[in-house]
Amino acid sequence: MGDIGQTSERWLPPKTPQSFPLGKSNIYPSGEQHGVSVSLPTWDSVIGLSRKEDWVLNNLECSYPRFYINKPVRELSSAVLRRLLVSDNSVRSMVFASATAARRCLAALRTSRTHVENPTVFEVARFFMPLESFQGATACHWANFSAVLFPFELLKEAMAFWRDTGSGLSTRHAEFCLGELDYLDCDSDNPEFRSPAPLKRDHRRIPQSLACVQSAASSAPELRSILAKLATSDRPGEPDVHADDVFLYPSGMNAIFSLSDSLSSITPNSNVAAFGWLYPETVEVLRGGSWKTCLSYKFGTEEELDQLEETLKSGQQIKALFCELPSNILLCSPNLPRIRTLADKYDFIVACDDTVAGFVNLDAISYVDVMVSSLTKTFSGTSNVTGGSLVINPNSRHRDTIKIALSTKHEETFFPLDIFTLSENCQNMAWRVKQCNANTLPLVDLLNKHKSIATVHHPSIAPTASVYESLRRKGGGYGNVLSIIFHNPASAEHFYNVLDVCKGSSFGTNFTLVIPYVQLANYWNREKVPKYGVPQHILRMSVGLEDCEQLVNTVAKALKEVDVFEGNPV
């Protein structure tokens, strides 16, 4: 696999890392729109976001799109209520590109409404461009969207659907739909919400917004080809991945949700296994989907593989196994070759999320049936767009079954301007990955030697390093994500507060980014996770493209502050 290109200075962070004020977008150039990471510069601000405290929420310019309704989406939701003449302040609106997703959201809310007295509105309103407006503008259908109307008491449940399915409108898509709203008809099961478009389009000219979307529509085939090339194995005798083996989604979580939903429909009432410490929402999707049972192996060890093998020997079957390589936060690597052997023997599908290390570092497609990736992270790097992909192993015995299952349910909801942005961002990915790999190893060494730190997790020094090594692509590295466990939880908090780098959600950005992982991702069940080796004070660090010496000096300075703190604790 050749290099994908050199970098553009436009998205390079400063050589010296720096933290942003509370609520500002973690993005370069500063002030750029569509940020997917928000600055949380103190430990308390992370907890404040998890607890939805006003002093944090009122300062947010943006936040991670699956956990927060960003301004363009809020504006479209409000415009929908005005268009439908809904004046009841107890009614909320949530917008989706897919009518199917909207209906599923409504169904989920209806099953949760037992604690809502006399709900006033439970409806889906579908906005669509009338046929007469399509003349000369083939991109018009991208203005179509659906809105779910529901009582505000169910906002928590609605956000859970938004978060776990990853199917909500992106900020770019919402901006486009808002600009087209007056040209859209509205249909609904409720006759009160049916209405023709207030305005008719002048066919003599195509608006610039439509022209831009139309121009970007060709980006999807290009992006599929890029991903196919990246995923193709360098191992002798392995076939090339083709573009038609690649499926695109508006977020990584939507890719996971869609894969789980599709695979569970192949054999109804079948079981699935979650192997290793998986991302919380992945587990929620597997548990909350159509699977009969989700078998959980949270440690992802050889001993748990033994347990899985004994379960399979006993006659209990699974349809699929989901894992991460390496896992997000503990950075350990499941024994994929052994999992592949079990899968071939007991006929189940292996789905692996490679987001943390990625195709540039890993050559693992041969051992899985389908590889899942969040394109929001390292693939993009710029922290200004979301995306996800599924890549099917062309040599998989389940290839046709998986493709049919995915194709049957697949909807084109990935907005062209988001795809175009990803296609532009990824052109320098190979260079970025190698630079970040190189910047990470000195930090791993520095942190691993410090007396205040109990454990540093990184694929290069993990107990499963030999597994990772066997799957590492020639010329690939160990990735730029590590996690840090201090002996003293108070020292972890102090280190985070004084460390002068970007701090907030996400990883794989072009700039260094740190977060107390459990306080954000597992806050409401934080008491339960330490038994799995994930203490409440664990820090995740994603190393960026800043000058390596400056990065090391910045982290070393924060460690010296910890030395002082531990010598003179407050």
Short mmCIF file of C-alpha atoms in Angstrom, two decimals, residues 66-491:
data_model
loop_
_atom_site.label_atom_id
_atom_site.label_comp_id
_atom_site.label_asym_id
_atom_site.label_seq_id
_atom_site.Cartn_x
_atom_site.Cartn_y
_atom_site.Cartn_z
CA ARG A 66 -23.70 11.83 18.99
CA PHE A 67 -23.77 13.15 22.55
CA TYR A 68 -24.99 16.67 21.91
CA ILE A 69 -27.37 18.43 19.53
CA ASN A 70 -25.15 21.03 17.88
CA LYS A 71 -26.40 24.45 16.82
CA PRO A 72 -27.26 23.80 13.13
CA VAL A 73 -29.28 20.74 14.14
CA ARG A 74 -31.03 22.65 16.93
CA GLU A 75 -31.92 25.41 14.47
CA LEU A 76 -33.47 22.92 12.03
CA SER A 77 -35.42 21.23 14.83
CA SER A 78 -36.79 24.59 15.96
CA ALA A 79 -37.68 25.54 12.38
CA VAL A 80 -39.61 22.28 12.03
CA LEU A 81 -41.76 23.12 15.05
CA ARG A 82 -42.46 26.59 13.67
CA ARG A 83 -43.32 25.19 10.24
CA LEU A 84 -45.75 22.71 11.82
CA LEU A 85 -47.26 25.47 13.99
CA VAL A 86 -46.40 23.60 17.18
CA SER A 87 -46.51 26.21 19.93
CA ASP A 88 -46.57 23.78 22.86
CA ASN A 89 -43.24 24.24 24.67
CA SER A 90 -43.44 20.68 25.97
CA VAL A 91 -42.92 19.26 22.47
CA ARG A 92 -39.46 18.51 21.11
CA SER A 93 -38.24 17.62 17.63
CA MET A 94 -35.38 15.34 16.55
CA VAL A 95 -34.27 15.19 12.91
CA PHE A 96 -33.03 12.24 10.86
CA ALA A 97 -31.94 11.76 7.26
CA SER A 98 -33.70 8.40 7.20
CA ALA A 99 -37.46 7.99 7.52
CA THR A 100 -36.77 4.45 8.72
CA ALA A 101 -34.58 5.75 11.55
CA ALA A 102 -37.26 8.28 12.49
CA ARG A 103 -39.90 5.56 12.69
CA ARG A 104 -37.61 3.38 14.80
CA CYS A 105 -36.95 6.30 17.11
CA LEU A 106 -40.69 6.92 17.48
CA ALA A 107 -41.29 3.23 18.21
CA ALA A 108 -38.56 3.26 20.87
CA LEU A 109 -40.05 6.34 22.49
CA ARG A 110 -43.53 4.84 22.52
CA THR A 111 -42.24 1.86 24.48
CA SER A 112 -40.71 4.29 26.99
CA ARG A 113 -43.69 6.57 27.48
CA THR A 114 -45.22 4.80 30.48
CA HIS A 115 -44.00 7.60 32.78
CA VAL A 116 -45.41 10.36 30.55
CA GLU A 117 -48.92 11.52 31.42
CA ASN A 118 -51.19 12.43 28.52
CA PRO A 119 -48.52 12.93 25.82
CA THR A 120 -49.64 15.62 23.40
CA VAL A 121 -47.61 14.64 20.34
CA PHE A 122 -46.07 11.38 19.10
CA GLU A 123 -45.56 11.80 15.37
CA VAL A 124 -43.14 11.56 12.47
CA ALA A 125 -43.24 14.39 9.95
CA ARG A 126 -41.53 13.70 6.62
CA PHE A 127 -40.20 16.67 4.65
CA PHE A 128 -39.44 16.09 0.98
CA MET A 129 -38.73 18.00 -2.21
CA PRO A 130 -41.74 17.88 -4.58
CA LEU A 131 -41.02 16.37 -7.98
CA GLU A 132 -41.48 19.65 -9.83
CA SER A 133 -38.48 21.06 -7.93
CA PHE A 134 -36.09 18.35 -9.16
CA GLN A 135 -35.73 19.85 -12.62
CA GLY A 136 -32.06 20.57 -13.26
CA ALA A 137 -31.01 19.76 -9.68
CA THR A 138 -30.37 16.07 -9.04
CA ALA A 139 -29.16 16.77 -5.50
CA CYS A 140 -32.59 17.94 -4.34
CA HIS A 141 -33.35 14.64 -2.62
CA TRP A 142 -30.62 15.41 -0.07
CA ALA A 143 -32.97 18.05 1.34
CA ASN A 144 -35.40 15.30 2.38
CA PHE A 145 -35.46 14.48 6.07
CA SER A 146 -37.80 13.26 8.79
CA ALA A 147 -38.58 14.78 12.18
CA VAL A 148 -39.78 12.93 15.26
CA LEU A 149 -42.05 14.98 17.53
CA PHE A 150 -42.27 13.85 21.14
CA PRO A 151 -42.88 15.17 24.69
CA PHE A 152 -39.84 16.71 26.37
CA GLU A 153 -40.11 14.17 29.22
CA LEU A 154 -38.69 11.62 26.78
CA LEU A 155 -35.68 13.69 25.75
CA LYS A 156 -33.31 11.35 27.62
CA GLU A 157 -34.69 8.34 25.76
CA ALA A 158 -34.57 10.20 22.44
CA MET A 159 -30.94 11.13 23.04
CA ALA A 160 -30.13 7.49 23.82
CA PHE A 161 -31.48 6.51 20.39
CA TRP A 162 -29.56 9.37 18.74
CA ARG A 163 -26.37 8.35 20.55
CA ASP A 164 -26.52 4.58 20.08
CA THR A 165 -27.66 4.48 16.45
CA GLY A 166 -25.58 7.39 15.15
CA SER A 167 -28.37 8.12 12.68
CA GLY A 168 -29.01 11.80 13.39
CA LEU A 169 -28.45 14.55 10.83
CA SER A 170 -24.93 15.95 10.65
CA THR A 171 -24.39 19.69 11.06
CA ARG A 172 -23.63 20.18 7.34
CA HIS A 173 -26.70 18.21 6.38
CA ALA A 174 -28.85 20.17 8.83
CA GLU A 175 -27.62 23.49 7.40
CA PHE A 176 -28.53 22.35 3.90
CA CYS A 177 -31.98 21.10 4.93
CA LEU A 178 -32.69 24.33 6.80
CA GLY A 179 -31.88 26.34 3.69
CA GLU A 180 -34.29 24.19 1.65
CA LEU A 181 -37.06 23.84 4.24
CA ASP A 182 -39.42 26.34 2.62
CA TYR A 183 -39.25 24.38 -0.65
CA LEU A 184 -40.24 21.09 1.00
CA ASP A 185 -43.65 19.46 1.22
CA CYS A 186 -44.55 17.81 4.51
CA ASP A 187 -46.38 14.53 5.00
CA SER A 188 -47.45 12.83 8.23
CA ASP A 189 -49.96 10.37 9.63
CA ASN A 190 -51.34 13.40 11.45
CA PRO A 191 -53.34 15.45 8.90
CA GLU A 192 -52.59 18.63 10.86
CA PHE A 193 -48.93 18.36 9.89
CA ARG A 194 -49.45 17.84 6.16
CA SER A 195 -48.66 20.89 4.08
CA PRO A 196 -47.30 21.90 0.67
CA ALA A 197 -44.03 23.80 0.35
CA PRO A 198 -44.51 27.49 1.20
CA LEU A 199 -42.25 28.45 -1.73
CA LYS A 200 -41.70 27.16 -5.27
CA ARG A 201 -38.24 26.96 -6.77
CA ASP A 202 -37.21 29.09 -9.72
CA HIS A 203 -35.95 26.51 -12.25
CA ARG A 204 -33.98 29.11 -14.17
CA ARG A 205 -31.12 28.89 -11.70
CA ILE A 206 -29.74 26.32 -9.30
CA PRO A 207 -28.82 27.73 -5.86
CA GLN A 208 -25.17 27.54 -4.91
CA SER A 209 -25.95 25.23 -1.99
CA LEU A 210 -27.56 22.70 -4.32
CA ALA A 211 -24.74 23.04 -6.83
CA CYS A 212 -22.17 22.30 -4.10
CA VAL A 213 -24.01 19.19 -2.96
CA GLN A 214 -24.42 18.06 -6.56
CA SER A 215 -20.70 18.53 -7.18
CA ALA A 216 -19.78 16.61 -4.01
CA ALA A 217 -21.98 13.63 -4.90
CA SER A 218 -19.12 12.02 -6.84
CA SER A 219 -16.99 11.80 -3.67
CA ALA A 220 -18.54 8.55 -2.42
CA PRO A 221 -17.00 6.25 -5.09
CA GLU A 222 -13.64 7.91 -4.54
CA LEU A 223 -13.85 7.39 -0.78
CA ARG A 224 -14.80 3.74 -1.20
CA SER A 225 -11.81 3.23 -3.50
CA ILE A 226 -9.47 4.86 -0.98
CA LEU A 227 -10.74 2.62 1.81
CA ALA A 228 -10.52 -0.48 -0.38
CA LYS A 229 -6.89 0.28 -1.20
CA LEU A 230 -6.04 0.91 2.45
CA ALA A 231 -7.72 -2.28 3.65
CA THR A 232 -6.14 -4.59 1.06
CA SER A 233 -3.76 -7.04 2.69
CA ASP A 234 -0.06 -7.12 1.90
CA ARG A 235 0.04 -10.83 2.76
CA PRO A 236 0.94 -13.12 -0.17
CA GLY A 237 -2.03 -14.65 -1.94
CA GLU A 238 -4.65 -12.39 -0.38
CA PRO A 239 -7.13 -10.83 -2.85
CA ASP A 240 -7.58 -7.10 -3.26
CA VAL A 241 -10.48 -5.42 -1.52
CA HIS A 242 -12.80 -3.85 -4.10
CA ALA A 243 -14.78 -0.66 -3.73
CA ASP A 244 -18.04 -2.61 -3.76
CA ASP A 245 -16.86 -4.37 -0.58
CA VAL A 246 -17.00 -1.00 1.22
CA PHE A 247 -20.13 0.47 2.80
CA LEU A 248 -20.22 4.09 4.00
CA TYR A 249 -22.18 5.52 6.93
CA PRO A 250 -22.60 8.98 8.47
CA SER A 251 -20.80 7.92 11.66
CA GLY A 252 -18.79 5.04 13.04
CA MET A 253 -21.56 4.22 15.47
CA ASN A 254 -24.08 4.09 12.65
CA ALA A 255 -21.82 1.59 10.88
CA ILE A 256 -21.74 -0.59 14.01
CA PHE A 257 -25.49 -0.26 14.55
CA SER A 258 -26.23 -1.10 10.91
CA LEU A 259 -23.89 -4.09 10.94
CA SER A 260 -25.41 -5.50 14.13
CA ASP A 261 -28.92 -4.88 12.84
CA SER A 262 -28.17 -6.55 9.51
CA LEU A 263 -26.33 -9.57 10.91
CA SER A 264 -29.00 -10.26 13.52
CA SER A 265 -31.58 -10.45 10.74
CA ILE A 266 -29.73 -13.23 8.88
CA THR A 267 -30.69 -15.86 11.44
CA PRO A 268 -33.44 -14.58 13.73
CA ASN A 269 -33.15 -15.35 17.44
CA SER A 270 -29.39 -15.94 17.21
CA ASN A 271 -26.65 -15.06 19.69
CA VAL A 272 -23.76 -12.62 19.48
CA ALA A 273 -20.50 -12.37 21.44
CA ALA A 274 -18.82 -9.16 22.62
CA PHE A 275 -15.16 -10.03 23.08
CA GLY A 276 -12.91 -7.70 25.06
CA TRP A 277 -13.53 -4.28 26.57
CA LEU A 278 -15.64 -2.67 23.85
CA TYR A 279 -16.81 0.90 23.44
CA PRO A 280 -19.90 1.36 25.70
CA GLU A 281 -22.31 2.17 22.87
CA THR A 282 -21.20 -0.89 20.91
CA VAL A 283 -22.24 -3.02 23.86
CA GLU A 284 -25.54 -1.13 24.13
CA VAL A 285 -26.24 -1.78 20.45
CA LEU A 286 -25.54 -5.50 20.79
CA ARG A 287 -27.63 -5.82 23.94
CA GLY A 288 -30.47 -3.67 22.70
CA GLY A 289 -30.76 -5.12 19.21
CA SER A 290 -32.53 -8.17 17.83
CA TRP A 291 -30.02 -10.66 19.17
CA LYS A 292 -31.37 -13.37 21.48
CA THR A 293 -28.41 -13.10 23.84
CA CYS A 294 -25.19 -11.10 23.97
CA LEU A 295 -22.41 -13.19 25.48
CA SER A 296 -19.88 -10.92 27.16
CA TYR A 297 -16.14 -11.56 27.52
CA LYS A 298 -14.96 -8.22 28.88
CA PHE A 299 -11.32 -9.10 29.55
CA GLY A 300 -10.61 -10.44 26.07
CA THR A 301 -7.98 -12.84 27.39
CA GLU A 302 -6.82 -16.28 26.28
CA GLU A 303 -8.71 -17.68 29.26
CA GLU A 304 -11.92 -16.10 28.00
CA LEU A 305 -11.23 -17.50 24.54
CA ASP A 306 -11.00 -20.89 26.25
CA GLN A 307 -14.40 -20.21 27.84
CA LEU A 308 -15.86 -19.22 24.48
CA GLU A 309 -14.47 -22.36 22.88
CA GLU A 310 -16.00 -24.53 25.61
CA THR A 311 -19.34 -22.78 25.13
CA LEU A 312 -19.21 -23.47 21.41
CA LYS A 313 -18.16 -27.08 21.98
CA SER A 314 -21.20 -27.55 24.22
CA GLY A 315 -23.45 -26.80 21.27
CA GLN A 316 -24.36 -23.19 21.97
CA GLN A 317 -23.99 -21.21 18.76
CA ILE A 318 -23.23 -17.58 17.99
CA LYS A 319 -23.86 -15.81 14.70
CA ALA A 320 -21.21 -13.12 15.16
CA LEU A 321 -18.40 -11.96 17.40
CA PHE A 322 -17.57 -8.27 17.81
CA CYS A 323 -14.13 -7.13 18.99
CA GLU A 324 -11.73 -4.18 18.78
CA LEU A 325 -8.10 -4.20 17.63
CA PRO A 326 -6.66 -2.78 19.77
CA SER A 327 -9.34 -2.04 22.35
CA ASN A 328 -10.30 1.55 23.05
CA ILE A 329 -8.79 2.42 26.43
CA LEU A 330 -6.92 -0.74 27.48
CA LEU A 331 -5.10 -1.00 24.11
CA CYS A 332 -4.86 -4.79 24.28
CA SER A 333 -5.19 -6.94 21.18
CA PRO A 334 -7.49 -9.95 20.96
CA ASN A 335 -5.97 -13.08 19.50
CA LEU A 336 -7.52 -12.66 16.06
CA PRO A 337 -5.78 -15.68 14.48
CA ARG A 338 -7.28 -17.93 17.16
CA ILE A 339 -10.67 -16.22 16.87
CA ARG A 340 -10.50 -16.81 13.10
CA THR A 341 -9.84 -20.51 13.68
CA LEU A 342 -12.83 -20.75 16.02
CA ALA A 343 -15.00 -18.82 13.56
CA ASP A 344 -14.11 -21.19 10.73
CA LYS A 345 -14.79 -24.22 12.90
CA TYR A 346 -18.07 -23.00 14.43
CA ASP A 347 -19.28 -20.91 11.50
CA PHE A 348 -19.67 -17.42 12.96
CA ILE A 349 -18.88 -13.97 11.56
CA VAL A 350 -15.99 -11.93 12.99
CA ALA A 351 -16.57 -8.17 13.09
CA CYS A 352 -13.61 -6.11 14.25
CA ASP A 353 -13.33 -2.38 14.97
CA ASP A 354 -9.85 -1.18 13.99
CA THR A 355 -10.42 2.54 14.64
CA VAL A 356 -7.71 2.97 17.29
CA ALA A 357 -4.83 1.81 15.06
CA GLY A 358 -6.31 1.70 11.56
CA PHE A 359 -5.42 0.20 8.19
CA VAL A 360 -2.11 2.07 7.84
CA ASN A 361 -0.76 0.30 10.94
CA LEU A 362 -2.61 -3.02 10.75
CA ASP A 363 -2.97 -5.77 8.18
CA ALA A 364 -5.81 -7.74 9.78
CA ILE A 365 -8.53 -7.94 7.12
CA SER A 366 -7.58 -11.59 6.44
CA TYR A 367 -8.63 -12.60 9.95
CA VAL A 368 -12.04 -10.93 10.03
CA ASP A 369 -15.17 -11.06 7.93
CA VAL A 370 -15.90 -7.37 8.20
CA MET A 371 -13.80 -4.48 9.51
CA VAL A 372 -15.51 -1.53 11.16
CA SER A 373 -13.91 1.93 11.24
CA SER A 374 -14.86 5.32 12.57
CA LEU A 375 -13.66 7.71 9.88
CA THR A 376 -14.21 10.58 12.33
CA LYS A 377 -10.93 9.80 14.05
CA THR A 378 -7.49 9.36 12.47
CA PHE A 379 -8.85 8.87 8.96
CA SER A 380 -10.09 12.47 9.04
CA GLY A 381 -7.77 13.92 11.67
CA THR A 382 -9.18 17.42 11.38
CA SER A 383 -12.00 17.09 13.92
CA ASN A 384 -14.56 18.65 11.58
CA VAL A 385 -16.62 15.74 10.20
CA THR A 386 -18.03 12.36 11.17
CA GLY A 387 -18.15 9.16 9.16
CA GLY A 388 -17.97 5.40 9.34
CA SER A 389 -17.24 2.43 7.12
CA LEU A 390 -17.64 -1.32 6.89
CA VAL A 391 -15.11 -3.22 4.77
CA ILE A 392 -15.93 -6.82 3.92
CA ASN A 393 -13.08 -9.31 3.57
CA PRO A 394 -13.25 -10.38 -0.11
CA ASN A 395 -12.01 -13.82 0.93
CA SER A 396 -14.66 -14.34 3.61
CA ARG A 397 -16.90 -17.37 3.21
CA HIS A 398 -19.68 -15.06 4.48
CA ARG A 399 -18.96 -12.30 1.96
CA ASP A 400 -22.13 -12.68 -0.09
CA THR A 401 -24.32 -13.21 2.98
CA ILE A 402 -22.98 -10.07 4.65
CA LYS A 403 -23.26 -7.97 1.49
CA ILE A 404 -26.85 -9.03 0.90
CA ALA A 405 -27.79 -8.39 4.54
CA LEU A 406 -26.19 -4.94 4.50
CA SER A 407 -27.51 -4.01 1.07
CA THR A 408 -31.06 -4.99 1.99
CA LYS A 409 -31.17 -2.41 4.78
CA HIS A 410 -28.64 0.14 3.53
CA GLU A 411 -29.81 3.70 2.93
CA GLU A 412 -27.76 6.48 1.35
CA THR A 413 -27.83 8.91 4.27
CA PHE A 414 -24.17 9.99 4.30
CA PHE A 415 -24.35 13.63 3.19
CA PRO A 416 -22.16 14.37 0.12
CA LEU A 417 -20.49 17.43 1.66
CA ASP A 418 -19.43 15.30 4.64
CA ILE A 419 -18.06 12.64 2.29
CA PHE A 420 -16.24 15.30 0.28
CA THR A 421 -14.72 16.71 3.48
CA LEU A 422 -13.51 13.25 4.51
CA SER A 423 -12.08 12.61 1.06
CA GLU A 424 -10.10 15.84 1.29
CA ASN A 425 -8.97 15.25 4.88
CA CYS A 426 -7.73 11.70 4.31
CA GLN A 427 -5.36 12.54 1.47
CA ASN A 428 -2.49 13.01 3.93
CA MET A 429 -3.47 10.23 6.32
CA ALA A 430 -0.53 7.87 5.78
CA TRP A 431 1.91 10.69 6.50
CA ARG A 432 -0.05 11.77 9.57
CA VAL A 433 -0.26 8.26 10.99
CA LYS A 434 3.48 7.71 10.69
CA GLN A 435 4.26 11.08 12.30
CA CYS A 436 1.87 10.41 15.17
CA ASN A 437 3.31 6.91 15.63
CA ALA A 438 6.77 8.44 15.95
CA ASN A 439 5.60 11.11 18.39
CA THR A 440 3.89 8.56 20.63
CA LEU A 441 6.74 6.23 21.53
CA PRO A 442 8.85 8.82 23.45
CA LEU A 443 5.77 9.74 25.47
CA VAL A 444 5.06 6.09 26.27
CA ASP A 445 8.64 5.77 27.50
CA LEU A 446 8.49 8.99 29.56
CA LEU A 447 5.20 8.13 31.23
CA ASN A 448 6.03 4.47 31.79
CA LYS A 449 9.16 5.40 33.77
CA HIS A 450 7.49 7.95 36.05
CA LYS A 451 7.14 6.88 39.68
CA SER A 452 3.64 8.33 40.04
CA ILE A 453 2.24 6.22 37.23
CA ALA A 454 1.15 2.64 37.87
CA THR A 455 0.41 1.56 34.30
CA VAL A 456 0.70 2.83 30.76
CA HIS A 457 -1.40 0.97 28.20
CA HIS A 458 -0.11 0.98 24.62
CA PRO A 459 0.02 -1.79 22.01
CA SER A 460 3.82 -1.65 21.95
CA ILE A 461 4.15 -2.63 25.62
CA ALA A 462 0.87 -4.46 26.26
CA PRO A 463 0.86 -8.10 27.41
CA THR A 464 -0.68 -8.81 23.99
CA ALA A 465 2.12 -7.05 22.09
CA SER A 466 3.05 -10.25 20.27
CA VAL A 467 -0.49 -10.56 18.88
CA TYR A 468 -0.41 -6.95 17.69
CA GLU A 469 3.02 -7.52 16.17
CA SER A 470 1.74 -10.47 14.16
CA LEU A 471 -1.00 -8.24 12.70
CA ARG A 472 1.11 -5.13 12.16
CA ARG A 473 1.43 -4.05 8.54
CA LYS A 474 4.93 -3.86 7.11
CA GLY A 475 6.02 -0.29 7.79
CA GLY A 476 3.14 0.23 10.20
CA GLY A 477 3.47 1.34 13.79
CA TYR A 478 1.70 0.95 17.11
CA GLY A 479 -0.75 3.82 16.93
CA ASN A 480 -1.04 7.12 18.73
CA VAL A 481 -3.52 6.22 21.47
CA LEU A 482 -2.39 5.31 24.99
CA SER A 483 -3.94 5.30 28.42
CA ILE A 484 -2.42 6.26 31.74
CA ILE A 485 -3.24 5.06 35.26
CA PHE A 486 -1.71 7.01 38.13
CA HIS A 487 -1.21 5.37 41.53
CA ASN A 488 -3.10 8.24 43.13
CA PRO A 489 -6.44 9.32 41.58
CA ALA A 490 -5.87 12.87 42.83
CA SER A 491 -2.58 12.97 40.91
#
